[in-house]
PDB file of C-alpha atoms in Angstrom:
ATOM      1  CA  UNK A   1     153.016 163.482 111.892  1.00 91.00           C
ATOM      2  CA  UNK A   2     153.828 167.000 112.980  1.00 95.00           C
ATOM      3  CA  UNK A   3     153.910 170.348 110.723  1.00 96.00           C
ATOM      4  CA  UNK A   4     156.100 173.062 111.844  1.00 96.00           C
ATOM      5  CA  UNK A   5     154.968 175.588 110.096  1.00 95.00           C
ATOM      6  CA  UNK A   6     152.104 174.365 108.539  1.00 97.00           C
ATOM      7  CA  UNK A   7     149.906 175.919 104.551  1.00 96.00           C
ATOM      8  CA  UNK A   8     146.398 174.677 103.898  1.00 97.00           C
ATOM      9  CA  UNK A   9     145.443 172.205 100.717  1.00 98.00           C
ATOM     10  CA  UNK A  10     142.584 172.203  99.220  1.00 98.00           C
ATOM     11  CA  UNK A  11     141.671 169.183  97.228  1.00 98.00           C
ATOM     12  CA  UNK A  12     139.817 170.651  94.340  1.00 96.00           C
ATOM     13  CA  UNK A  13     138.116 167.632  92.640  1.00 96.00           C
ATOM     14  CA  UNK A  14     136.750 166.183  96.125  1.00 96.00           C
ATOM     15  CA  UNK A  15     133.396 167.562  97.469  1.00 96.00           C
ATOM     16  CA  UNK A  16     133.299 169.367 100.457  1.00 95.00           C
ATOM     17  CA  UNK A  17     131.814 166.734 102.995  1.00 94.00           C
ATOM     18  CA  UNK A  18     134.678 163.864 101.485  1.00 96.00           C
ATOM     19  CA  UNK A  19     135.819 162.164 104.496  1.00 96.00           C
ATOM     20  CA  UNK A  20     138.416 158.939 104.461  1.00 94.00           C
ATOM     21  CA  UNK A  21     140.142 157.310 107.283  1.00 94.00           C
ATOM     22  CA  UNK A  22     143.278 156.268 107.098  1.00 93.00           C
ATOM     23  CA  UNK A  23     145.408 153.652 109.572  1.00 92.00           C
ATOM     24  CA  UNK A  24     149.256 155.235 110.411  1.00 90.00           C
ATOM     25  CA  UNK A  25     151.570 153.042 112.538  1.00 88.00           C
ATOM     26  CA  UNK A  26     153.221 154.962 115.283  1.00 85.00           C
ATOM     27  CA  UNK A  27     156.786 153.218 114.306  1.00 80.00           C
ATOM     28  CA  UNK A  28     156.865 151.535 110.997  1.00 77.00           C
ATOM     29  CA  UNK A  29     159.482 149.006 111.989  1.00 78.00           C
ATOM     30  CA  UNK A  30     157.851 148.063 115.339  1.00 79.00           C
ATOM     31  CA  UNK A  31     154.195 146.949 115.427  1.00 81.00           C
ATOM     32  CA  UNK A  32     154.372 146.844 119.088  1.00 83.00           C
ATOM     33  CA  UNK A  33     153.835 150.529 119.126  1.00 82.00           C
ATOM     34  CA  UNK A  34     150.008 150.295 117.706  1.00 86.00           C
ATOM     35  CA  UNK A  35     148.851 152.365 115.202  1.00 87.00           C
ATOM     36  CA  UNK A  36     145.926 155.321 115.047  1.00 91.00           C
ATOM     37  CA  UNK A  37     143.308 155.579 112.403  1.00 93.00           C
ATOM     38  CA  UNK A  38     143.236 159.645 111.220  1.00 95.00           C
ATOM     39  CA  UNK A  39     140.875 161.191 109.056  1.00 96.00           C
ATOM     40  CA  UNK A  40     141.294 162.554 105.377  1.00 97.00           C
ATOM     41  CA  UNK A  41     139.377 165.117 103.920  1.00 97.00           C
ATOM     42  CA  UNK A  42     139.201 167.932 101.303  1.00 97.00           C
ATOM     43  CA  UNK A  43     141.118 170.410 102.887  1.00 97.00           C
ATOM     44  CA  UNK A  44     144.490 169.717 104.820  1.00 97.00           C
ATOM     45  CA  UNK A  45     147.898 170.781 105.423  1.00 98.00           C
ATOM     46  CA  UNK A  46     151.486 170.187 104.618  1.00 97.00           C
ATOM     47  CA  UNK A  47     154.451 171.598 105.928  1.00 97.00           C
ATOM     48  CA  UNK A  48     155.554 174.726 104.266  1.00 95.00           C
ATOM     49  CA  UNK A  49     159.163 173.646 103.791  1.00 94.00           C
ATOM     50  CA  UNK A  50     157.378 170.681 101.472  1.00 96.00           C
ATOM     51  CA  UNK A  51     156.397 172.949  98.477  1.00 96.00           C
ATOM     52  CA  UNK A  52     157.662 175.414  96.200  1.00 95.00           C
ATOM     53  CA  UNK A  53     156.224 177.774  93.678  1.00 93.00           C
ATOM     54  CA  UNK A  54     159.173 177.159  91.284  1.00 91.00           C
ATOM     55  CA  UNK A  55     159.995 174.178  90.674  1.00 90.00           C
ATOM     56  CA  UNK A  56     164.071 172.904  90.231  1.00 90.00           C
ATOM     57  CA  UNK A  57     165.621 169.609  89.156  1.00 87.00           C
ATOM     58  CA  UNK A  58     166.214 167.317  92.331  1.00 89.00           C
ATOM     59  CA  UNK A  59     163.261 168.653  93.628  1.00 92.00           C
ATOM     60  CA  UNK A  60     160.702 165.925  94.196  1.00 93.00           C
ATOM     61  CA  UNK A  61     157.996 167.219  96.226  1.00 95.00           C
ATOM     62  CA  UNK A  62     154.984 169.230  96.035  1.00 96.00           C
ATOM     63  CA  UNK A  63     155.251 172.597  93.110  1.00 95.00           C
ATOM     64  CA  UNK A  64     152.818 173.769  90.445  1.00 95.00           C
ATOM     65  CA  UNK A  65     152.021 171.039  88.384  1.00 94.00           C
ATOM     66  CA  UNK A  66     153.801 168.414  90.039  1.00 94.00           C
ATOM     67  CA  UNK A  67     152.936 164.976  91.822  1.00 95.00           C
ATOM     68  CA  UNK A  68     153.616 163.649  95.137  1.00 96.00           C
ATOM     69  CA  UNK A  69     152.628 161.135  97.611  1.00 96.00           C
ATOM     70  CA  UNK A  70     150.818 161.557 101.187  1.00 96.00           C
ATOM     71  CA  UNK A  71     152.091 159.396 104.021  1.00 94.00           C
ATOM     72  CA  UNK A  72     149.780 156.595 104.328  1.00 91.00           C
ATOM     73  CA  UNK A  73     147.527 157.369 101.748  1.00 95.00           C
ATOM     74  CA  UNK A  74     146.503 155.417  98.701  1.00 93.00           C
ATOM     75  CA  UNK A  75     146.551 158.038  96.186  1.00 95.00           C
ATOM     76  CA  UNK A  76     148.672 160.613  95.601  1.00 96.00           C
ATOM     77  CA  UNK A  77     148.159 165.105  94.849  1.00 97.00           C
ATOM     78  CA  UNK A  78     148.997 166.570  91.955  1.00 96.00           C
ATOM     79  CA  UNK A  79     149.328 170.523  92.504  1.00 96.00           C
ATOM     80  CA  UNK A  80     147.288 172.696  90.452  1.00 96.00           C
ATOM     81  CA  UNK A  81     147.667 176.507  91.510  1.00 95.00           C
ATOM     82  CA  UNK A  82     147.480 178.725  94.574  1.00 95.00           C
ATOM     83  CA  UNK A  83     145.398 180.987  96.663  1.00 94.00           C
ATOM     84  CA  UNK A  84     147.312 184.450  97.708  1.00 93.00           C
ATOM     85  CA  UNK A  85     146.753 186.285 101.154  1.00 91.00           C
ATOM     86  CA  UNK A  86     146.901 189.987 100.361  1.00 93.00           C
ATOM     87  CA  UNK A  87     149.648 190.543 101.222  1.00 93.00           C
ATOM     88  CA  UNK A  88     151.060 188.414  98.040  1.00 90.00           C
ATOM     89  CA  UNK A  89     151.907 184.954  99.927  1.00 90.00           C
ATOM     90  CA  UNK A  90     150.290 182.027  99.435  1.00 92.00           C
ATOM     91  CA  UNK A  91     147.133 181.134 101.563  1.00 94.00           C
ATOM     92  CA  UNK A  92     145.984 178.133 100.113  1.00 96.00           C
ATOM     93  CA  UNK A  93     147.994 175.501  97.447  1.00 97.00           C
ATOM     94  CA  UNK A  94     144.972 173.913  95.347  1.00 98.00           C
ATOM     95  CA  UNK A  95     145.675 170.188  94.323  1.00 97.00           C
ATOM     96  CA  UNK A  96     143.560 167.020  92.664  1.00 97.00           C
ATOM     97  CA  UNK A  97     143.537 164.115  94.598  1.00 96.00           C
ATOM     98  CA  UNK A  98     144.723 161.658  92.292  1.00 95.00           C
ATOM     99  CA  UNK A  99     141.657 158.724  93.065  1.00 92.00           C
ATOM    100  CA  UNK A 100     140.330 158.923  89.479  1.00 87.00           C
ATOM    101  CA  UNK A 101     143.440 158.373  87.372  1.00 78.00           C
ATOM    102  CA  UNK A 102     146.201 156.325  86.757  1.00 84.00           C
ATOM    103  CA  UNK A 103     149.777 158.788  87.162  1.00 86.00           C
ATOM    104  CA  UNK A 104     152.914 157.360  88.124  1.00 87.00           C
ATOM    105  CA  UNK A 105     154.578 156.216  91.582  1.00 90.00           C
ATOM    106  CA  UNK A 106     155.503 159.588  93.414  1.00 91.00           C
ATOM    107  CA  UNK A 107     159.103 159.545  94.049  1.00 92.00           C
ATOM    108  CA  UNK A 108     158.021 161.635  97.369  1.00 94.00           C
ATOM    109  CA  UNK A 109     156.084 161.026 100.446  1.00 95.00           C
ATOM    110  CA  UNK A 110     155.195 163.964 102.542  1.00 96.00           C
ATOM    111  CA  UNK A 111     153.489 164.578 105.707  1.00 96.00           C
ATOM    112  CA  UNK A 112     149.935 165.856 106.155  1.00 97.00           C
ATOM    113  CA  UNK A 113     147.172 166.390 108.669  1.00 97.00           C
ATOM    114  CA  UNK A 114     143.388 166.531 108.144  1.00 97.00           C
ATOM    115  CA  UNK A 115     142.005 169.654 108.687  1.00 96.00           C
ATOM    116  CA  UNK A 116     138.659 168.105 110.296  1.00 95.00           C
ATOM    117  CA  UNK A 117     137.612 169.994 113.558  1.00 94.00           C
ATOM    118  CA  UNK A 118     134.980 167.577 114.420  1.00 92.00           C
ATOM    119  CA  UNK A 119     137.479 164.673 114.512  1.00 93.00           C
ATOM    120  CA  UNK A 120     140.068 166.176 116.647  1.00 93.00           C
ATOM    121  CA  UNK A 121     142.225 167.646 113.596  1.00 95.00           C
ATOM    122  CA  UNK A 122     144.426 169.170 113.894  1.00 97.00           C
ATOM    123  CA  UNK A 123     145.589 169.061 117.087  1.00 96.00           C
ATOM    124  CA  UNK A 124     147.500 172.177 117.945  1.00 96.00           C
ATOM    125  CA  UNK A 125     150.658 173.056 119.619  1.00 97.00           C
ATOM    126  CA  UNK A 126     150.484 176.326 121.405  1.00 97.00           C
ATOM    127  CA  UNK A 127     154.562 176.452 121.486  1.00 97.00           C
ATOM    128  CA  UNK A 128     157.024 175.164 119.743  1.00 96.00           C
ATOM    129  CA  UNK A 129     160.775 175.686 121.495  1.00 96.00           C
ATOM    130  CA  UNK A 130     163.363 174.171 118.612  1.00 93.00           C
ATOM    131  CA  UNK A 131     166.887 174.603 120.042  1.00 89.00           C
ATOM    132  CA  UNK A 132     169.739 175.015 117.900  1.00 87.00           C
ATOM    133  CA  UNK A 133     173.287 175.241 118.224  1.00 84.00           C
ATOM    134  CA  UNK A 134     174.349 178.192 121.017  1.00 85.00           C
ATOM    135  CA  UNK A 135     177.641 179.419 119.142  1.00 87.00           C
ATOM    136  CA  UNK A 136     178.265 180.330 115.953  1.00 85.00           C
ATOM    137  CA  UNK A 137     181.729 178.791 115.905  1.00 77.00           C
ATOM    138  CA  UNK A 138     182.199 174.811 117.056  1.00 79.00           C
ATOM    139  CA  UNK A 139     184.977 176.214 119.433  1.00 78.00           C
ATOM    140  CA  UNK A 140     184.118 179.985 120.153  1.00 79.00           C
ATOM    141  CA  UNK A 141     186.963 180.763 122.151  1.00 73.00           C
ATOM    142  CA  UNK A 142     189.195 183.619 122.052  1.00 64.00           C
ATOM    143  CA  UNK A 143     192.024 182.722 119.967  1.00 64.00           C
ATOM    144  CA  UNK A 144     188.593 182.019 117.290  1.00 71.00           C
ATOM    145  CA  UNK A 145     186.293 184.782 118.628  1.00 74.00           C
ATOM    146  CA  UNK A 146     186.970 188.452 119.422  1.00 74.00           C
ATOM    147  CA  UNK A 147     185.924 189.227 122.774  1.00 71.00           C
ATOM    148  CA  UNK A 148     185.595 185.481 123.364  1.00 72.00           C
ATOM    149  CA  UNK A 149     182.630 183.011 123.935  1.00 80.00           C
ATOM    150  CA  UNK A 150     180.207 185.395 124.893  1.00 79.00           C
ATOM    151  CA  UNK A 151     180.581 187.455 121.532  1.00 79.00           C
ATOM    152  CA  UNK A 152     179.573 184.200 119.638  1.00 82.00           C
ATOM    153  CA  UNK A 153     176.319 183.676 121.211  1.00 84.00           C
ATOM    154  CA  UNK A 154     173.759 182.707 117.751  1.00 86.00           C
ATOM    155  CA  UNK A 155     170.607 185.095 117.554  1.00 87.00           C
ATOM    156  CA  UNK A 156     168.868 181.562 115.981  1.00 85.00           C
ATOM    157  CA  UNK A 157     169.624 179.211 119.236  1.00 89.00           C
ATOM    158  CA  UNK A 158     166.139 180.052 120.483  1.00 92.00           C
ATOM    159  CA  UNK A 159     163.474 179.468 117.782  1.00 93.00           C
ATOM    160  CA  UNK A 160     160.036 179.451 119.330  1.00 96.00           C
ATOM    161  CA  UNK A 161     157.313 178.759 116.964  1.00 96.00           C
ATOM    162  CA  UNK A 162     153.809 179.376 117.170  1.00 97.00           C
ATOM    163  CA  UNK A 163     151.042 177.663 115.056  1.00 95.00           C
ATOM    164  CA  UNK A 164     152.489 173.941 114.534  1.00 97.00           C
ATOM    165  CA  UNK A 165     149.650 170.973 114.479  1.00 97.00           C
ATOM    166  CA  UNK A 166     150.058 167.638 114.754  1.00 97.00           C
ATOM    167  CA  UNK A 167     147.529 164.853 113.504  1.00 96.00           C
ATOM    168  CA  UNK A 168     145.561 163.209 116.357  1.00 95.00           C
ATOM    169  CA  UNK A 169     148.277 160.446 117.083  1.00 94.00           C
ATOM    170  CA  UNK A 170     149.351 163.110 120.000  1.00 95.00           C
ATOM    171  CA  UNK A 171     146.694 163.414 121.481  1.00 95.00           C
ATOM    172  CA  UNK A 172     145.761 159.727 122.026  1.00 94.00           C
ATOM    173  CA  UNK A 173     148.837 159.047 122.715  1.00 93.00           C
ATOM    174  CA  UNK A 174     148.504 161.993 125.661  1.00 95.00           C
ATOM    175  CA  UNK A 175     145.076 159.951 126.317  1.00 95.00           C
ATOM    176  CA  UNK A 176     146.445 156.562 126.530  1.00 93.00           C
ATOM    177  CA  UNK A 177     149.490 157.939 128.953  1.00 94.00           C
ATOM    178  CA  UNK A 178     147.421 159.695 131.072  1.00 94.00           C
ATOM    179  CA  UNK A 179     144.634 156.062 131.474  1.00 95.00           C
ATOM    180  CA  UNK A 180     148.040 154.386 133.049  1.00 95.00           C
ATOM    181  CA  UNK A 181     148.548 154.499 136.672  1.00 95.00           C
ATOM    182  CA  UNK A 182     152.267 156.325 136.220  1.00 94.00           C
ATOM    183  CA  UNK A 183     150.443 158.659 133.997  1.00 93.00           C
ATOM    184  CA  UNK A 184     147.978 159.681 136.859  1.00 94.00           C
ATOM    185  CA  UNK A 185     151.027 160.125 139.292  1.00 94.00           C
ATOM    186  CA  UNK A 186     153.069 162.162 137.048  1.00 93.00           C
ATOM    187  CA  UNK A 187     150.210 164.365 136.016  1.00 92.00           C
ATOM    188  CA  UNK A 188     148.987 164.934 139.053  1.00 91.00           C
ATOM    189  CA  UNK A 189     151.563 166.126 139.998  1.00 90.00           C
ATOM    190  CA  UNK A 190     152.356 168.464 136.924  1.00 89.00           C
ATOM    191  CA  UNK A 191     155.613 166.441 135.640  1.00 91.00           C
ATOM    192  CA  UNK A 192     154.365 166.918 131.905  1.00 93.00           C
ATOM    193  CA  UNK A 193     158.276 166.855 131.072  1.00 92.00           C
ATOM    194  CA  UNK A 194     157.953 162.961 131.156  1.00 89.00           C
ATOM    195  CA  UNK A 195     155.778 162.844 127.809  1.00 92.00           C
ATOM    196  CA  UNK A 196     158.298 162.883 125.298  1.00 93.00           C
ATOM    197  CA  UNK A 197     157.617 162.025 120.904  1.00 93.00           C
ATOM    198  CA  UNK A 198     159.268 162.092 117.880  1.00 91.00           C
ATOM    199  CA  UNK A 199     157.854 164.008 115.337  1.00 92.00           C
ATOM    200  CA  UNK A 200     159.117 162.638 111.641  1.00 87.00           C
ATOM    201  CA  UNK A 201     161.808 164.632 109.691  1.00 86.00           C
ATOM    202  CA  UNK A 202     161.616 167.372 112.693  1.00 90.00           C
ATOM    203  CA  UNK A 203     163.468 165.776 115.773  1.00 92.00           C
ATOM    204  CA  UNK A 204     162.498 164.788 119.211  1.00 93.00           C
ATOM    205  CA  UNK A 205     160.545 167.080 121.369  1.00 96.00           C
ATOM    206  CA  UNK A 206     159.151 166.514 125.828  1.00 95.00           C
ATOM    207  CA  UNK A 207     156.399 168.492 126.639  1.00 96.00           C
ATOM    208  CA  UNK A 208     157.735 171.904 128.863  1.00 96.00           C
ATOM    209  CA  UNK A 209     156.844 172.286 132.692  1.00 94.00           C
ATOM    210  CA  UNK A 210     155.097 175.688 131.153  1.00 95.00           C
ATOM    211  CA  UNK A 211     152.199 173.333 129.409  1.00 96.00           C
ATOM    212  CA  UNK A 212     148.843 173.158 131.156  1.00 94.00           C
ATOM    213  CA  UNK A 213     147.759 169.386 131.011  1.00 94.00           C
ATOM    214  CA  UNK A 214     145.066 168.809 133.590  1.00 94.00           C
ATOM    215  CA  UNK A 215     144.264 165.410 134.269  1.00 94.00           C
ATOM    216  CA  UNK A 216     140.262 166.031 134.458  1.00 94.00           C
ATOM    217  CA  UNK A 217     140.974 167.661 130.963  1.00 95.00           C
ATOM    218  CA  UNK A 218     142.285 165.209 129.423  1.00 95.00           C
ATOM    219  CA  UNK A 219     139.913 162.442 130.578  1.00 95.00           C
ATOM    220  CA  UNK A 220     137.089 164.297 129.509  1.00 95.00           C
ATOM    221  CA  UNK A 221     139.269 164.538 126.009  1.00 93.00           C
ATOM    222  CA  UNK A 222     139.030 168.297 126.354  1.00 93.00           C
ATOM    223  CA  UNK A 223     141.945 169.447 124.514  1.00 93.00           C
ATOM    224  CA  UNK A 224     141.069 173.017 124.286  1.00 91.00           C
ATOM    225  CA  UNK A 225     141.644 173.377 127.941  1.00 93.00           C
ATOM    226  CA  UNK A 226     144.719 172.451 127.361  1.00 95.00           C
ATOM    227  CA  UNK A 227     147.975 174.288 126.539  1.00 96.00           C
ATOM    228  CA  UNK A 228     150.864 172.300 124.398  1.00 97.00           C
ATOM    229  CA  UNK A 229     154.313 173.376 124.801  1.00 97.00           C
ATOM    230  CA  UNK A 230     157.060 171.163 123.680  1.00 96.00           C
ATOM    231  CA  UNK A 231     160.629 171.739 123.259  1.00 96.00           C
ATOM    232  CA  UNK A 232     163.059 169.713 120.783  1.00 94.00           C
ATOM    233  CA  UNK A 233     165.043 167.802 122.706  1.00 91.00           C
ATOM    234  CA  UNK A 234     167.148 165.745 120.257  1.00 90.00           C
ATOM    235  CA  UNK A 235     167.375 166.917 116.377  1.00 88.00           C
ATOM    236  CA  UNK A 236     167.271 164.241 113.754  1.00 81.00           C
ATOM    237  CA  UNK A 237     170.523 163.317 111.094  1.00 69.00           C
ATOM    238  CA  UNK A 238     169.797 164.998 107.464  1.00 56.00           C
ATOM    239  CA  UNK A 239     171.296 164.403 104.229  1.00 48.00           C
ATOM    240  CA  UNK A 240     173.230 167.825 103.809  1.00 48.00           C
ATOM    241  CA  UNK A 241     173.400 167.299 100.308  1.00 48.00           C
ATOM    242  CA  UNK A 242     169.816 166.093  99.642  1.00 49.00           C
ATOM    243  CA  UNK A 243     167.740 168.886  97.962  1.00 51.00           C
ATOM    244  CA  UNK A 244     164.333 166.117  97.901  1.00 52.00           C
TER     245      UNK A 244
END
């Protein structure tokens, strides 16, 4: 699981040392990818496109006073209010973790990741290059476009992000490619551009020839001497007309 653009939760009712772990496939139609067990604890994050301050019908995840469910875990969050920066936006959303009480089935599942420094969470992407479409017009030529093709060029086609995490399945995963004997070669010799993912509801993203992966680094499963930068390579199908 991967969070663009990620806002902190803070589970109210749980104390501050709660700790669960929780076992996420990597592909949940194909066993034969393996699974990784991530922690849970009272504070996390979600992905800022997953809640709302007001609420709307046809809306089904997280806004004040509303339930939804976290991938993978048992129980579901049931916001409660909100912590403001000074600046007026919202620092923190504060939520009940849902382990004490019987509510109903969610009719939304969203993403997460633990925010749980001394396991590894979150694990943080220093870059984040999404690519979207280069023209503003599906044919930008000049009977379309005044002054032609190069007049249509989109200010968005470049969006680079900083401040995305990811929960620990991407850096094991790193750690597992990097134990092979291809890994070693390719690493070695900096080809980083081989280590591709898919990151759910986002797209698919390769790692950039500008990230710094040293193999010694990651052996010794020192991530901060590491630098993450991953462009999306593929973009995923969405529902244009689905608001949930």
């Amino acid at each position: 699981m991967a969070l663009v653009r990620p806002v902190r939760v803070v589970l109210e009712n749980l104390p501050e040392n709660y700790f669960e772990e929780h076992e996420l496939v990597y592909h949940p139609s194909d066993t034969a990818f393996g699974s990784r067990r991530v922690p849970f604890t009272r504070t996390l994050f979600i992905d800022s496109s997953d809640f709302r301050e007001s609420d709307s019908p046809g809306y089904f995840r997280l806004a004040p006073n509303k339930t939804v469910g976290l991938n993978g875990v048992p129980y579901p969050i049931t916001c409660t209010g909100v912590r403001r920066a000074a600046d007026g936006s919202v620092s923190e959303v504060l939520c009940r973790y849902e382990n004490e009480a019987s509510v109903p089935k969610p009719k939304a599942y969203i993403q997460w990741v633990a925010d749980s420094p001394q396991h590894g969470s979150p694990v943080r992407i220093d870059e984040l290059r999404v690519y979207n479409p280069l023209f503003k017009h599906a044919n930008p030529d000049e009977k379309s476009v005044t002054g032609g093709f190069m007049n249509d060029v989109s200010e968005t086609s470049l969006e680079i992000i900083h401040g995305a995490v990811a929960d620990i399945g991407l850096w094991d995963s790193i750690k597992r490619y990097a134990a092979t004997d291809a890994g070693k070669k390719e690493l070695n010799e900096q080809n980083v551009e081989t280590l591709r993912f898919q990151f759910m509801r986002i797209g698919y993203f390769a790692l950039d020839k500008d990230s710094s992966m040293p193999l010694s680094a990651i052996e010794s499963d020192q991530i901060a001497s590491t630098k993450l930068v991953m462009n999306r390579i593929v973009t995923l199908k969405e529902d244009a007309k689905k608001d949930a």
